[in-house]
Structures are given as structure tokens and as C-alpha cells.
PDB file of C-alpha atoms in Angstrom:
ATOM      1  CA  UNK A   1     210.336 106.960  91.030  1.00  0.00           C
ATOM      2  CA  UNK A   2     214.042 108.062  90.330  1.00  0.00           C
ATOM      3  CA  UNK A   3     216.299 110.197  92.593  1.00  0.00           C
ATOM      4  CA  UNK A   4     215.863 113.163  90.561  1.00  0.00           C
ATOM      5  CA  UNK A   5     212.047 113.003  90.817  1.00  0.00           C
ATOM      6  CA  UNK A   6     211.911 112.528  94.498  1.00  0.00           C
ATOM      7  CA  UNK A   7     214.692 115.268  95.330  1.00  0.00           C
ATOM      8  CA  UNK A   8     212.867 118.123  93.425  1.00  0.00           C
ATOM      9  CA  UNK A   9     209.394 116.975  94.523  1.00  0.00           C
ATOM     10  CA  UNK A  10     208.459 119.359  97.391  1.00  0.00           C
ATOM     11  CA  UNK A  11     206.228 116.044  98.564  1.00  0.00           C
ATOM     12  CA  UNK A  12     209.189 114.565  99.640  1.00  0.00           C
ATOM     13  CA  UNK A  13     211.626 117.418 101.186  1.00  0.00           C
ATOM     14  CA  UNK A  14     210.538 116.231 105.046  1.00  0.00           C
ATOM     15  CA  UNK A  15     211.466 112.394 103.803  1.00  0.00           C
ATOM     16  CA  UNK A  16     214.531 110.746 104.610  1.00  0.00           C
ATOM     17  CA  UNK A  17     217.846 111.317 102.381  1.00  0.00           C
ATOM     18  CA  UNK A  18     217.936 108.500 100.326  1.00  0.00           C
ATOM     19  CA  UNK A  19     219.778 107.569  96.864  1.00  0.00           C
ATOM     20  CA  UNK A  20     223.082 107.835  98.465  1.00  0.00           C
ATOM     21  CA  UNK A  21     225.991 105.863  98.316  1.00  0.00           C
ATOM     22  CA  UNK A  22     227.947 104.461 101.309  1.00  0.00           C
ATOM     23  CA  UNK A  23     230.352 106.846 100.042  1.00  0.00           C
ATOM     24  CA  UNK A  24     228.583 109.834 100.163  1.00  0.00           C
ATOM     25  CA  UNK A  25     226.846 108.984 103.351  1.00  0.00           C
ATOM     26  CA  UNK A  26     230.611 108.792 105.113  1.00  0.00           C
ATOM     27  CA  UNK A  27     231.279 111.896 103.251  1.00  0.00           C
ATOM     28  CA  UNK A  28     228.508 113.124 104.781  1.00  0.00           C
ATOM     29  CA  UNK A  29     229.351 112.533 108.273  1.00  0.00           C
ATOM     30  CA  UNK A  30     233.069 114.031 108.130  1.00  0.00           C
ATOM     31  CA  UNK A  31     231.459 117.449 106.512  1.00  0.00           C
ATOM     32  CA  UNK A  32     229.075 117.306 109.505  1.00  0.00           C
ATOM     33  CA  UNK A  33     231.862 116.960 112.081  1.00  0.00           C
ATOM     34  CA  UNK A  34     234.060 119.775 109.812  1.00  0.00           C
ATOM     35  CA  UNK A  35     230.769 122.054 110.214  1.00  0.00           C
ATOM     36  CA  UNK A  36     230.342 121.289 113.928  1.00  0.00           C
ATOM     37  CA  UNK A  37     233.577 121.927 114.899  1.00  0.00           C
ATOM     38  CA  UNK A  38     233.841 125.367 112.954  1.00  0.00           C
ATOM     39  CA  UNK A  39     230.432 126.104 114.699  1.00  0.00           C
ATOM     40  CA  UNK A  40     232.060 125.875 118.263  1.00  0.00           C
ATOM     41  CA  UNK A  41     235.096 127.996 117.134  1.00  0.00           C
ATOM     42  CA  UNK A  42     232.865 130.677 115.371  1.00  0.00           C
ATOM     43  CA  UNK A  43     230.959 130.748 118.700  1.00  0.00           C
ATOM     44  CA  UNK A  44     233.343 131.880 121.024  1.00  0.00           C
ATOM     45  CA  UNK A  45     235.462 134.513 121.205  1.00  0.00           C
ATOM     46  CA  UNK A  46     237.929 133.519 123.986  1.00  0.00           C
ATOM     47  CA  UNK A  47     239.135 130.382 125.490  1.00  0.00           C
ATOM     48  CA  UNK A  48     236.760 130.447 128.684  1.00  0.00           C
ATOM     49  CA  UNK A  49     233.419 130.286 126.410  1.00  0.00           C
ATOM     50  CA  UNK A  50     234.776 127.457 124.104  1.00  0.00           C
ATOM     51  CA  UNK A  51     235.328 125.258 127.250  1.00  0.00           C
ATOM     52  CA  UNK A  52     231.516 125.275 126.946  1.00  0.00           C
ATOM     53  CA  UNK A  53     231.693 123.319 124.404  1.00  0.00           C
ATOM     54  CA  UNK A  54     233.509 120.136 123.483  1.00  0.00           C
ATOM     55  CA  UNK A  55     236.973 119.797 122.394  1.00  0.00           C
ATOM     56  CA  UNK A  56     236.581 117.405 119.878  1.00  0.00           C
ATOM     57  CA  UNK A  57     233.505 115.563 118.126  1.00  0.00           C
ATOM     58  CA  UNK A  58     233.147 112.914 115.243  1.00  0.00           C
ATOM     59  CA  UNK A  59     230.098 112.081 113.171  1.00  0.00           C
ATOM     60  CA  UNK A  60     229.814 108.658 111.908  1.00  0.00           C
ATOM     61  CA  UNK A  61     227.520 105.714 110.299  1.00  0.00           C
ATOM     62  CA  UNK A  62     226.614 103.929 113.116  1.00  0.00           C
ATOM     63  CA  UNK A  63     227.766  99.994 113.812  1.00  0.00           C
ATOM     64  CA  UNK A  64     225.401  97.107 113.719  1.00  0.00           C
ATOM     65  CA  UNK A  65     226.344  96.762 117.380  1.00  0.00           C
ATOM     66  CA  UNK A  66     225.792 100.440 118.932  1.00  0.00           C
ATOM     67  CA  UNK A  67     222.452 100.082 116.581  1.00  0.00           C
ATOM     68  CA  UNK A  68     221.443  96.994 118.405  1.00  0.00           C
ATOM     69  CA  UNK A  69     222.059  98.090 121.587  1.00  0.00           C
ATOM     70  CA  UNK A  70     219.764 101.889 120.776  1.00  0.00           C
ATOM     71  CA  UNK A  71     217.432  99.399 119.759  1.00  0.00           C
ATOM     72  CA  UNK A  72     216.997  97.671 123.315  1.00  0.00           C
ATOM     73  CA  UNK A  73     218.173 100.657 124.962  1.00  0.00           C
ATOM     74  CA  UNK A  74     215.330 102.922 123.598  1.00  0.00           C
ATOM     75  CA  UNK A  75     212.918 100.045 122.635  1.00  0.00           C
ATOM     76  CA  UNK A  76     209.764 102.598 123.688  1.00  0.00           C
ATOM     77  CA  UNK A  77     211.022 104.898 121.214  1.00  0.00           C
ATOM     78  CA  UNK A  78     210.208 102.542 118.254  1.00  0.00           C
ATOM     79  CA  UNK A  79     206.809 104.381 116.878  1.00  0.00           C
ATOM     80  CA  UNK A  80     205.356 101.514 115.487  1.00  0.00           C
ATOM     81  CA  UNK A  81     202.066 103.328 115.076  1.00  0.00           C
ATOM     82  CA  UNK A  82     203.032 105.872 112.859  1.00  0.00           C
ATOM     83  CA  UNK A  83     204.025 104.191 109.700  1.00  0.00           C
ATOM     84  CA  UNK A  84     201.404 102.385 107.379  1.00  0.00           C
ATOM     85  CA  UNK A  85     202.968 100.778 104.259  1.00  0.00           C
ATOM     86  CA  UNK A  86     200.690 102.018 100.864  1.00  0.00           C
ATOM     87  CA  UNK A  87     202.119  99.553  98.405  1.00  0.00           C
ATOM     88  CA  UNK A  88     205.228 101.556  96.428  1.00  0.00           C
ATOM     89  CA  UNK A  89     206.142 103.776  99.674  1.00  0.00           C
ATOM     90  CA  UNK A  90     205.474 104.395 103.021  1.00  0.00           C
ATOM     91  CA  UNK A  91     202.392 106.607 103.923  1.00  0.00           C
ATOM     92  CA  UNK A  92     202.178 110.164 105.012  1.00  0.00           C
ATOM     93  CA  UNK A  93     202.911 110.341 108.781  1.00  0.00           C
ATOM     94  CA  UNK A  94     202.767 113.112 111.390  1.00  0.00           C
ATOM     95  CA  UNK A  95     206.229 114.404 112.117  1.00  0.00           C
ATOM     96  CA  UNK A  96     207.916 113.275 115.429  1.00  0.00           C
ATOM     97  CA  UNK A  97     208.300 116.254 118.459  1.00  0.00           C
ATOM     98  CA  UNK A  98     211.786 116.461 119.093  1.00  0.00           C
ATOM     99  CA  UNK A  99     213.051 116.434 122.523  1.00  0.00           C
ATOM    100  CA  UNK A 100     216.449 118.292 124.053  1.00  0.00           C
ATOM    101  CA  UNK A 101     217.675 114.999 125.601  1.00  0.00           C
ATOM    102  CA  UNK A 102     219.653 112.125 124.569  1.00  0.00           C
ATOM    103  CA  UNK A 103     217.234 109.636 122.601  1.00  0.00           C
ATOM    104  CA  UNK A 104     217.160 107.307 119.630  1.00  0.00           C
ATOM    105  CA  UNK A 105     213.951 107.730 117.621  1.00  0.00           C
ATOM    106  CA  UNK A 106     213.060 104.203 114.939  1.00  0.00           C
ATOM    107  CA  UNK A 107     210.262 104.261 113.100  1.00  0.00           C
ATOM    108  CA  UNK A 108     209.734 100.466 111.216  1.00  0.00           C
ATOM    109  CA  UNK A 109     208.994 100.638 107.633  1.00  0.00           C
ATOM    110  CA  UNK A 110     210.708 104.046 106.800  1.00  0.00           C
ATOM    111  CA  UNK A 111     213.935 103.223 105.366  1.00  0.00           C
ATOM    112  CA  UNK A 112     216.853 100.717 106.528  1.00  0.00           C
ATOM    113  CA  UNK A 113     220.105 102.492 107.694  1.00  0.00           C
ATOM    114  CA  UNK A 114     223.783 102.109 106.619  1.00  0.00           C
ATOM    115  CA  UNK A 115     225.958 101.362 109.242  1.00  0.00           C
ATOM    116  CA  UNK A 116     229.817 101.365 109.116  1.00  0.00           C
ATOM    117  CA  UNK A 117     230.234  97.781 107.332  1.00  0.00           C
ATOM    118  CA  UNK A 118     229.690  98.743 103.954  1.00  0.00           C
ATOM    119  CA  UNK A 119     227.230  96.612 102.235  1.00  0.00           C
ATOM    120  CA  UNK A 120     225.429  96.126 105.384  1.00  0.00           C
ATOM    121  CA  UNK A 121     222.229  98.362 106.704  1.00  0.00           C
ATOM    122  CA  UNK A 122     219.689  97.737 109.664  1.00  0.00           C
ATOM    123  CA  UNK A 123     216.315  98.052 110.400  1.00  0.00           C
ATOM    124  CA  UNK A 124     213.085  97.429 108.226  1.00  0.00           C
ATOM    125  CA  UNK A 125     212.402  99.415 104.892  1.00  0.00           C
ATOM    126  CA  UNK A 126     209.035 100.833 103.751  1.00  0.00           C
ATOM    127  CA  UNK A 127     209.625  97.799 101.340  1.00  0.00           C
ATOM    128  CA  UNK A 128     209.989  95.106 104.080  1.00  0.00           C
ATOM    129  CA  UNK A 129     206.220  92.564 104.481  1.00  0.00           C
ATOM    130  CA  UNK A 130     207.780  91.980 107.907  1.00  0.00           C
ATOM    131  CA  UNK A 131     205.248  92.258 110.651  1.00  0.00           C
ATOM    132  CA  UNK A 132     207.193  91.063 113.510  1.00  0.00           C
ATOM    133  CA  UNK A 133     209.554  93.228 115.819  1.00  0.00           C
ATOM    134  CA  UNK A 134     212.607  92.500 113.688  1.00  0.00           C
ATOM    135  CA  UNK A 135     213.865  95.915 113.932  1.00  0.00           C
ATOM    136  CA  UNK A 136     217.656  95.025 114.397  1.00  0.00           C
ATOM    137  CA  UNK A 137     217.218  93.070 110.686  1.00  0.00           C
ATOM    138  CA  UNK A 138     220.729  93.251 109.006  1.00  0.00           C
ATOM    139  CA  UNK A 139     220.237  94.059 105.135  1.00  0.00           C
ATOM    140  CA  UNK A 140     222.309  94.087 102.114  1.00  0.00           C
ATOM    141  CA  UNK A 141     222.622  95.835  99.842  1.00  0.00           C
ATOM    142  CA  UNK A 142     225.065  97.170  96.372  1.00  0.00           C
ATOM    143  CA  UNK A 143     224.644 100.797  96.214  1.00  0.00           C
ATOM    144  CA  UNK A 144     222.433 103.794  96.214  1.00  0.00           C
ATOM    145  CA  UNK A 145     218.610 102.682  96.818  1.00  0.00           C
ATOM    146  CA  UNK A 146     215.475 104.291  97.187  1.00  0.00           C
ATOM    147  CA  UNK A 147     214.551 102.459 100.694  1.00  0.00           C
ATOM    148  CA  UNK A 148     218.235 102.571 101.953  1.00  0.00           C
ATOM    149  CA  UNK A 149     219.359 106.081 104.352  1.00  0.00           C
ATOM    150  CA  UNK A 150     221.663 107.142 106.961  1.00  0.00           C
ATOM    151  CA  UNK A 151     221.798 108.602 110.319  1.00  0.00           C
ATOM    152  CA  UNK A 152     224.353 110.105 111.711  1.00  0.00           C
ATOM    153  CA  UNK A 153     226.451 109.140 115.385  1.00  0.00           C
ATOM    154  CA  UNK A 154     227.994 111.838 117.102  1.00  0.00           C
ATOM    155  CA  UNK A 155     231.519 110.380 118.807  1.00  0.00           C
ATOM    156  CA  UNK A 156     232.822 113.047 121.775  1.00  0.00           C
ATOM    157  CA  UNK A 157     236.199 112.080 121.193  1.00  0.00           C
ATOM    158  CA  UNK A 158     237.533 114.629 123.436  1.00  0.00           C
ATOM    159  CA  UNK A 159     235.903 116.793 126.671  1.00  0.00           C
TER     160      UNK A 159
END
């Protein structure tokens, strides 16, 4: 499948983002932290209800280290039930509640993640045989790829 199939296939618009460079997934990130940062100013109209909210926040890719450590951190958070590999992709799989509380959510066999090294993503791909608990894997790879995606960190730089 190419990238313009799978992004105008409604089948796929709960999937992960995928076909993105390192790039674009950076790029990414700072429009994130632009948008999240206009948010907070939008949403208050004097100085007393923006001290609700943060002075300053970054989004970012993620380093192998912080991944490793949300990896033993939040190790009962790794839904290893939920993903079934079906040959070219992973299967169809209930969606994940989301909860209001800090958390780091994994689920093996979706798609590896970039982190901030370019060239260098973590975690085991829908395209991965692995059957052990090798979830802190390091991967390379050259560009955009169907089983390569991002998440997001969000840095408080300032209170």
C-alpha cells in the first residue's frame, strides 16, 4: 500500500500517522507547541487565569533514553494483548480508554517510533517476527516508512 492509499482510506483514519519524515515529524512537534501555547493565551483573558496554565511548554520526539525509562516506568501499560500481526499489517484492535493522568500507553507490533537521533526509532513494528519483550528495540531506518511513526513529548520548560 502507498501513503496516498492509506491516508484517503477511511479504514485507516484511527491508525497511526505514518509516511513521515524525521523532518516533518519535528515539524510536527514545534506546530504542536506553537498551537498549545496560542491555546493558553486565547483562553484567558487576564493575567490571574493564565497562571492556570503553564508558562512555557515544548513538544518533542522523544530520546531513546526517556523512551527506555516509560518503558520500565509504565511496563503494565504495554497491551500486549491487543495487537495480532495478519501478515502485511497489524490487525484491527479495539481502541485504548484514555485516562486524565500522566501515563505512557505501548502497544508491540503497531509501529516503531522516531526519537530525537535521526535515523534511529524504538519499539517493535507490525513488521517485527519478534516474540520476546524487546520493546526498547532500537531501529534504523532512511526515511519515510509505512511501519515507522511518532509520538509526541511534552517538555514544561517553564511553571
Amino acid at each position: 500500500m502507498n501513503m496516498n492509499e492509506y491516508y484517503n482510506s477511511p479504514d485507516f483514519r484511527d491508525y497511526p500517522v505514518v509516511y513521515l519524515s524525521f523532518i516533518q515529524a519535528a515539524a510536527f512537534c514545534e506546530w504542536r507547541t506553537d498551537m498549545t501555547m496560542l491555546l493558553f493565551s486565547v483562553s484567558s483573558k487576564n493575567e490571574k487565569q493564565r497562571a492556570k496554565y503553564y508558562t512555557k511548554v515544548r513538544y518533542r520526539l522523544p530520546t531513546v533514553e526517556e523512551w527506555e525509562y516509560a518503558m520500565e516506568k509504565f511496563r503494565e501499560n504495554i497491551y500486549t494483548n491487543l495487537g495480532v500481526y495478519a501478515g502485511e499489517r497489524c490487525a484491527t484492535i479495539e481502541a485504548v480508554p484514555q485516562k486524565r493522568n500522566l501515563e505512557f500507553v505501548y502497544i508491540p507490533h503497531n509501529v516503531s517510533e522516531m526519537t530525537t537521533t535521526e535515523k534511529t526509532a524504538v519499539g517493535l513494528s507490525w513488521r517485527d517476527n519478534d516474540t520476546t519483550d524487546n520493546y526498547s528495540k532500537t531501529v534504523s531506518y532512511s526515511g519515510p516508512r509505512d511501519w515507522l511513526g511518532f509520538r509526541c513529548v511534552c517538555e514544561i520548560v517553564e511553571y
